[in-house]
Coordinates of C-alpha atoms in Angstrom, one line a residue:
M1 CA -1.3 36.7 37.3
A2 CA -1.1 33.8 34.8
E3 CA 1.7 31.3 35.5
V4 CA 4.7 31.7 33.2
K5 CA 5.3 28.6 31.1
N6 CA 8.8 27.2 30.6
I7 CA 9.4 25.5 27.2
A8 CA 12.6 24.4 25.5
T9 CA 13.0 26.0 22.1
R10 CA 14.0 22.5 20.7
D11 CA 10.4 21.5 21.5
S12 CA 9.2 24.6 19.6
Y13 CA 11.2 23.4 16.6
G14 CA 9.6 20.0 16.4
N15 CA 6.1 21.4 17.0
A16 CA 6.6 24.1 14.3
L17 CA 7.6 21.6 11.7
K18 CA 4.5 19.6 12.4
E19 CA 2.3 22.7 12.3
L20 CA 3.9 23.8 8.9
A21 CA 3.2 20.4 7.3
E22 CA -0.4 20.3 8.7
S23 CA -1.0 23.8 7.3
G24 CA -0.2 22.8 3.7
A25 CA 3.6 22.9 3.4
E26 CA 3.7 19.9 1.1
N27 CA 7.3 20.5 0.0
L28 CA 8.7 20.4 3.5
V29 CA 11.0 17.5 4.4
V30 CA 12.9 16.9 7.6
L31 CA 16.3 15.3 7.9
D32 CA 18.0 14.1 11.1
A33 CA 21.3 12.5 12.1
D34 CA 20.0 9.8 14.4
L35 CA 18.9 12.3 17.1
S36 CA 15.2 12.8 16.4
A37 CA 14.2 12.2 20.0
A38 CA 16.6 14.8 21.2
T39 CA 16.1 17.4 18.4
K40 CA 12.3 16.8 18.6
T41 CA 12.0 16.2 14.9
G42 CA 10.4 13.0 16.2
I43 CA 7.2 15.0 16.6
F44 CA 7.2 15.6 12.8
K45 CA 8.2 12.0 12.1
K46 CA 5.3 10.6 14.1
A47 CA 2.8 12.7 12.0
F48 CA 4.6 12.5 8.6
P49 CA 6.9 9.4 8.6
E50 CA 7.2 9.4 4.8
R51 CA 8.7 12.9 4.9
H52 CA 11.3 12.3 7.7
F53 CA 14.7 10.9 6.7
N54 CA 17.2 9.6 9.3
C55 CA 20.6 10.0 7.7
G56 CA 22.4 8.3 10.6
I57 CA 25.5 9.6 12.4
A58 CA 26.8 11.3 9.3
E59 CA 26.1 15.0 9.5
G60 CA 28.2 16.1 6.6
N61 CA 26.4 13.6 4.3
M62 CA 23.0 14.8 5.7
M63 CA 23.8 18.4 4.6
C64 CA 24.6 17.1 1.1
V65 CA 21.3 15.2 1.0
A66 CA 19.5 18.3 2.1
A67 CA 21.2 20.2 -0.7
G68 CA 20.0 17.6 -3.2
F69 CA 16.5 17.9 -1.9
A70 CA 16.6 21.7 -2.3
T71 CA 17.7 21.3 -6.0
M72 CA 14.4 19.3 -6.5
G73 CA 12.2 22.2 -5.2
L74 CA 11.8 20.7 -1.7
V75 CA 12.4 22.7 1.5
P76 CA 14.6 20.5 3.7
F77 CA 15.2 21.2 7.4
A78 CA 18.4 19.4 8.4
S79 CA 18.6 18.8 12.1
S80 CA 21.2 17.9 14.6
F81 CA 23.0 19.2 17.7
A82 CA 24.7 22.6 17.1
M83 CA 28.1 21.1 17.6
F84 CA 27.6 18.7 14.8
A85 CA 25.4 20.8 12.5
A86 CA 27.7 23.9 12.6
G87 CA 30.9 22.3 13.6
R88 CA 31.3 18.8 12.2
A89 CA 29.5 19.6 9.0
F90 CA 30.9 23.1 8.4
E91 CA 32.6 22.3 5.1
Q92 CA 29.5 20.7 3.6
V93 CA 27.3 23.6 4.8
R94 CA 29.7 26.1 3.3
N95 CA 30.4 24.4 0.0
S96 CA 27.2 22.4 -0.7
I97 CA 24.6 24.8 0.8
G98 CA 26.1 28.3 1.2
Y99 CA 28.2 28.5 -2.0
P100 CA 25.3 27.6 -4.3
H101 CA 22.9 29.5 -2.0
L102 CA 20.5 26.6 -1.8
N103 CA 17.1 26.8 0.0
V104 CA 18.2 24.6 3.0
K105 CA 17.3 25.3 6.6
I106 CA 19.5 24.0 9.4
G107 CA 17.8 23.3 12.7
A108 CA 20.6 23.2 15.4
T109 CA 19.6 22.2 18.9
H110 CA 21.5 21.7 22.1
A111 CA 23.5 24.8 21.7
G112 CA 25.6 26.7 24.3
I113 CA 26.6 26.0 27.9
S114 CA 23.1 25.1 28.9
V115 CA 23.5 21.6 27.3
G116 CA 24.8 21.0 30.8
E117 CA 25.9 17.5 31.7
D118 CA 26.9 16.7 28.1
G119 CA 30.0 18.8 28.7
A120 CA 32.5 20.7 26.6
S121 CA 32.4 18.4 23.6
H122 CA 28.7 19.2 23.1
Q123 CA 28.5 22.8 24.4
C124 CA 28.8 24.6 21.1
C125 CA 29.6 28.2 21.8
E126 CA 31.2 28.8 18.3
D127 CA 28.2 28.3 16.0
F128 CA 27.3 32.0 15.6
A129 CA 30.8 32.7 14.5
L130 CA 31.0 29.8 12.0
M131 CA 27.6 30.4 10.4
R132 CA 27.9 34.2 10.3
S133 CA 31.1 33.7 8.3
I134 CA 29.3 32.0 5.4
P135 CA 28.2 34.5 2.8
G136 CA 24.4 34.7 2.4
M137 CA 23.6 32.6 5.5
V138 CA 20.8 33.9 7.7
V139 CA 21.5 33.2 11.4
I140 CA 18.6 33.2 13.9
C141 CA 18.5 32.5 17.7
P142 CA 15.0 32.8 19.1
A143 CA 14.3 33.6 22.7
D144 CA 11.2 31.6 23.6
D145 CA 8.6 29.2 22.3
V146 CA 6.4 31.8 20.5
E147 CA 9.4 33.3 18.7
A148 CA 11.0 30.0 17.9
R149 CA 7.9 28.6 16.3
Q150 CA 7.4 31.8 14.3
A151 CA 11.1 31.8 13.3
V152 CA 10.8 28.3 11.9
K153 CA 7.8 29.3 9.8
A154 CA 9.6 32.5 8.6
A155 CA 12.6 30.4 7.7
Y156 CA 10.4 28.1 5.6
K157 CA 9.0 31.1 3.7
Y158 CA 12.5 32.6 3.2
E159 CA 14.3 31.7 -0.1
G160 CA 17.9 30.8 0.9
P161 CA 20.0 29.1 3.6
V162 CA 19.0 29.7 7.2
Y163 CA 20.7 28.5 10.4
L164 CA 18.3 28.3 13.4
R165 CA 19.7 27.8 16.9
F166 CA 17.6 26.1 19.6
G167 CA 18.2 25.2 23.2
R168 CA 17.8 22.1 25.4
L169 CA 16.9 24.0 28.6
A170 CA 13.3 25.1 29.2
V171 CA 13.0 28.9 29.2
P172 CA 10.2 31.3 30.1
V173 CA 7.6 32.2 27.4
F174 CA 7.3 35.9 27.6
H175 CA 5.8 36.7 24.1
D176 CA 2.1 36.4 23.6
E177 CA 0.6 34.9 20.5
N178 CA 0.1 38.3 18.9
Y179 CA 3.9 38.8 18.6
K180 CA 5.1 38.8 15.0
F181 CA 8.7 37.7 14.2
E182 CA 10.4 39.0 11.1
I183 CA 13.8 38.0 9.8
G184 CA 16.3 40.9 10.3
K185 CA 14.0 42.8 12.7
G186 CA 14.9 43.3 16.4
E187 CA 12.4 44.0 19.2
V188 CA 12.4 46.6 21.9
I189 CA 11.1 44.7 25.0
K190 CA 11.5 47.7 27.3
E191 CA 12.2 51.3 26.6
G192 CA 15.1 52.9 28.5
S193 CA 17.5 55.8 28.7
D194 CA 20.6 54.9 30.7
V195 CA 22.0 51.9 29.0
T196 CA 21.0 49.5 26.2
I197 CA 21.1 45.7 26.9
I198 CA 21.0 43.6 23.7
A199 CA 20.4 39.9 24.1
N200 CA 19.3 36.8 22.2
G201 CA 18.3 33.2 22.9
L202 CA 17.7 32.3 26.5
M203 CA 19.7 35.4 27.7
V204 CA 16.7 37.6 26.8
A205 CA 14.7 36.3 29.8
E206 CA 17.8 37.0 32.0
A207 CA 18.1 40.5 30.5
I208 CA 14.4 41.2 31.3
E209 CA 14.9 40.1 34.9
A210 CA 18.1 42.2 35.1
G211 CA 16.2 45.2 33.8
K212 CA 13.6 44.8 36.6
E213 CA 16.4 44.7 39.2
L214 CA 18.2 47.7 37.8
E215 CA 15.0 49.7 37.8
K216 CA 14.7 49.2 41.6
E217 CA 18.1 50.9 41.8
G218 CA 17.1 53.8 39.6
I219 CA 18.8 52.6 36.4
N220 CA 16.5 52.6 33.3
A221 CA 17.8 50.0 30.9
E222 CA 16.5 49.6 27.3
I223 CA 16.1 45.9 26.7
I224 CA 16.4 44.7 23.0
N225 CA 15.9 41.2 21.6
I226 CA 18.0 40.6 18.5
A227 CA 17.0 37.1 17.4
T228 CA 18.4 37.6 13.9
I229 CA 22.2 37.9 14.3
K230 CA 22.6 38.0 10.5
P231 CA 21.3 40.3 9.1
L232 CA 21.3 42.6 12.1
D233 CA 18.6 45.2 12.6
E234 CA 21.2 48.0 12.2
E235 CA 18.7 50.8 12.4
L236 CA 17.3 49.7 15.7
I237 CA 20.7 49.1 17.3
V238 CA 22.2 52.4 16.2
A239 CA 19.1 54.3 17.3
S240 CA 19.2 52.8 20.8
A241 CA 23.0 53.3 21.1
K242 CA 22.5 57.0 20.2
K243 CA 19.7 57.3 22.8
T244 CA 21.5 55.6 25.8
G245 CA 25.2 56.1 25.0
K246 CA 26.2 52.8 26.3
V247 CA 25.6 49.2 25.2
I248 CA 25.8 45.8 26.8
T249 CA 25.5 42.6 24.7
V250 CA 24.5 39.3 26.3
E251 CA 24.7 35.9 24.6
E252 CA 25.2 32.2 25.3
H253 CA 28.2 32.1 23.0
N254 CA 31.8 32.9 22.9
I255 CA 32.3 36.6 23.0
I256 CA 34.5 36.1 19.9
G257 CA 32.5 36.0 16.7
G258 CA 29.0 36.2 18.1
L259 CA 26.3 38.8 18.8
G260 CA 28.6 41.1 20.8
E261 CA 31.2 41.2 18.0
A262 CA 28.5 41.8 15.4
V263 CA 27.2 44.8 17.4
C264 CA 30.7 46.2 18.0
S265 CA 31.5 46.0 14.3
L266 CA 28.3 47.8 13.4
L267 CA 28.7 50.5 16.0
S268 CA 32.4 51.1 15.4
E269 CA 31.5 52.1 11.8
K270 CA 28.1 53.9 12.2
C271 CA 27.9 55.1 15.8
P272 CA 31.0 54.7 18.0
T273 CA 29.7 53.7 21.4
P274 CA 31.2 52.1 24.6
V275 CA 30.2 48.4 24.6
K276 CA 30.5 45.6 27.2
R277 CA 30.2 42.0 26.0
I278 CA 28.8 39.4 28.3
G279 CA 29.2 35.8 27.0
V280 CA 31.6 32.9 27.3
N281 CA 35.0 34.4 27.8
D282 CA 37.0 32.4 25.2
E283 CA 37.0 29.2 27.2
F284 CA 35.5 25.7 27.0
G285 CA 32.6 24.7 29.2
H286 CA 32.4 21.6 31.4
S287 CA 29.8 19.1 32.6
G288 CA 27.3 20.3 35.2
P289 CA 23.6 21.2 35.8
A290 CA 22.6 23.8 33.2
R291 CA 21.4 26.5 35.6
D292 CA 24.6 26.2 37.7
L293 CA 26.8 26.5 34.6
L294 CA 25.0 29.6 33.3
K295 CA 25.6 31.3 36.7
Q296 CA 29.2 30.1 36.8
F297 CA 29.9 31.5 33.4
G298 CA 28.2 34.8 34.1
L299 CA 25.2 34.2 32.0
S300 CA 22.7 35.3 34.5
A301 CA 20.5 38.2 35.4
E302 CA 22.6 38.7 38.5
N303 CA 25.8 39.1 36.5
I304 CA 24.1 41.4 34.0
V305 CA 23.1 43.7 36.9
K306 CA 26.6 43.6 38.3
V307 CA 28.3 44.4 34.9
T308 CA 25.8 47.2 34.2
K309 CA 26.3 48.9 37.5
E310 CA 30.1 48.8 37.0
F311 CA 29.8 50.0 33.5
L312 CA 27.7 53.0 34.5

């Protein structure tokens, strides 16, 4: 059996930007807020220094610069930590990018509890909620290296604002290169009949592991990867809910305003179904090793198994 690679999706972001430029994306420009080594846009900067702009520690201004670039026909990727890209710069993202529906892509890295030792001030678990609330904003959280690189390229081709969320922690690569990502389309990773487990980001790998453990106990879980939180793949989610009758959502985000809430809103209108949400339970994180924190906050395969068994 081939060894499973572990790659942080922030690395995928930097590599995808470079691959896009090398493949002929001449209108692509990349902006960063003095964090290019951490966001991995430094990979692009090394290859295309004349198309990389360091806007300094001024994220709101960076979003306005990106908006200006978009009005000139360029496709800017504005990059920073999720806490700053979605949080600090929210007003500029809303008014300068969202309101005029400009073709700006926001690359937000270091999201969620898995930022680890950086602590609560940097562990952004509110970005899905913030970005989902902006009319016309597409929100994407890829699960591994293959999906992340494809999501960046899909965002480049898409006409309109896109928020892309990437992680600091290296995660298993479970897709092969034949996988095709499409904005607004979910993915059935494993067919099941007893319960549906919907996840995104690094929680997809945990859901896959949970599914294996549940199968040993005779529980057949359907595992779905919903990388695009907005727009949701409504057809897939409703069909799976009808098939299994129970749904569990898993996300590295506050249970308020994220994937779980989006799924609950959809199902309450179109297919009322019992739902359990696994995520950060309306609390701040704290400093610590990423893997330990994920387990502490219930963002692990072990806890998914526990919640599923109790739910059933």
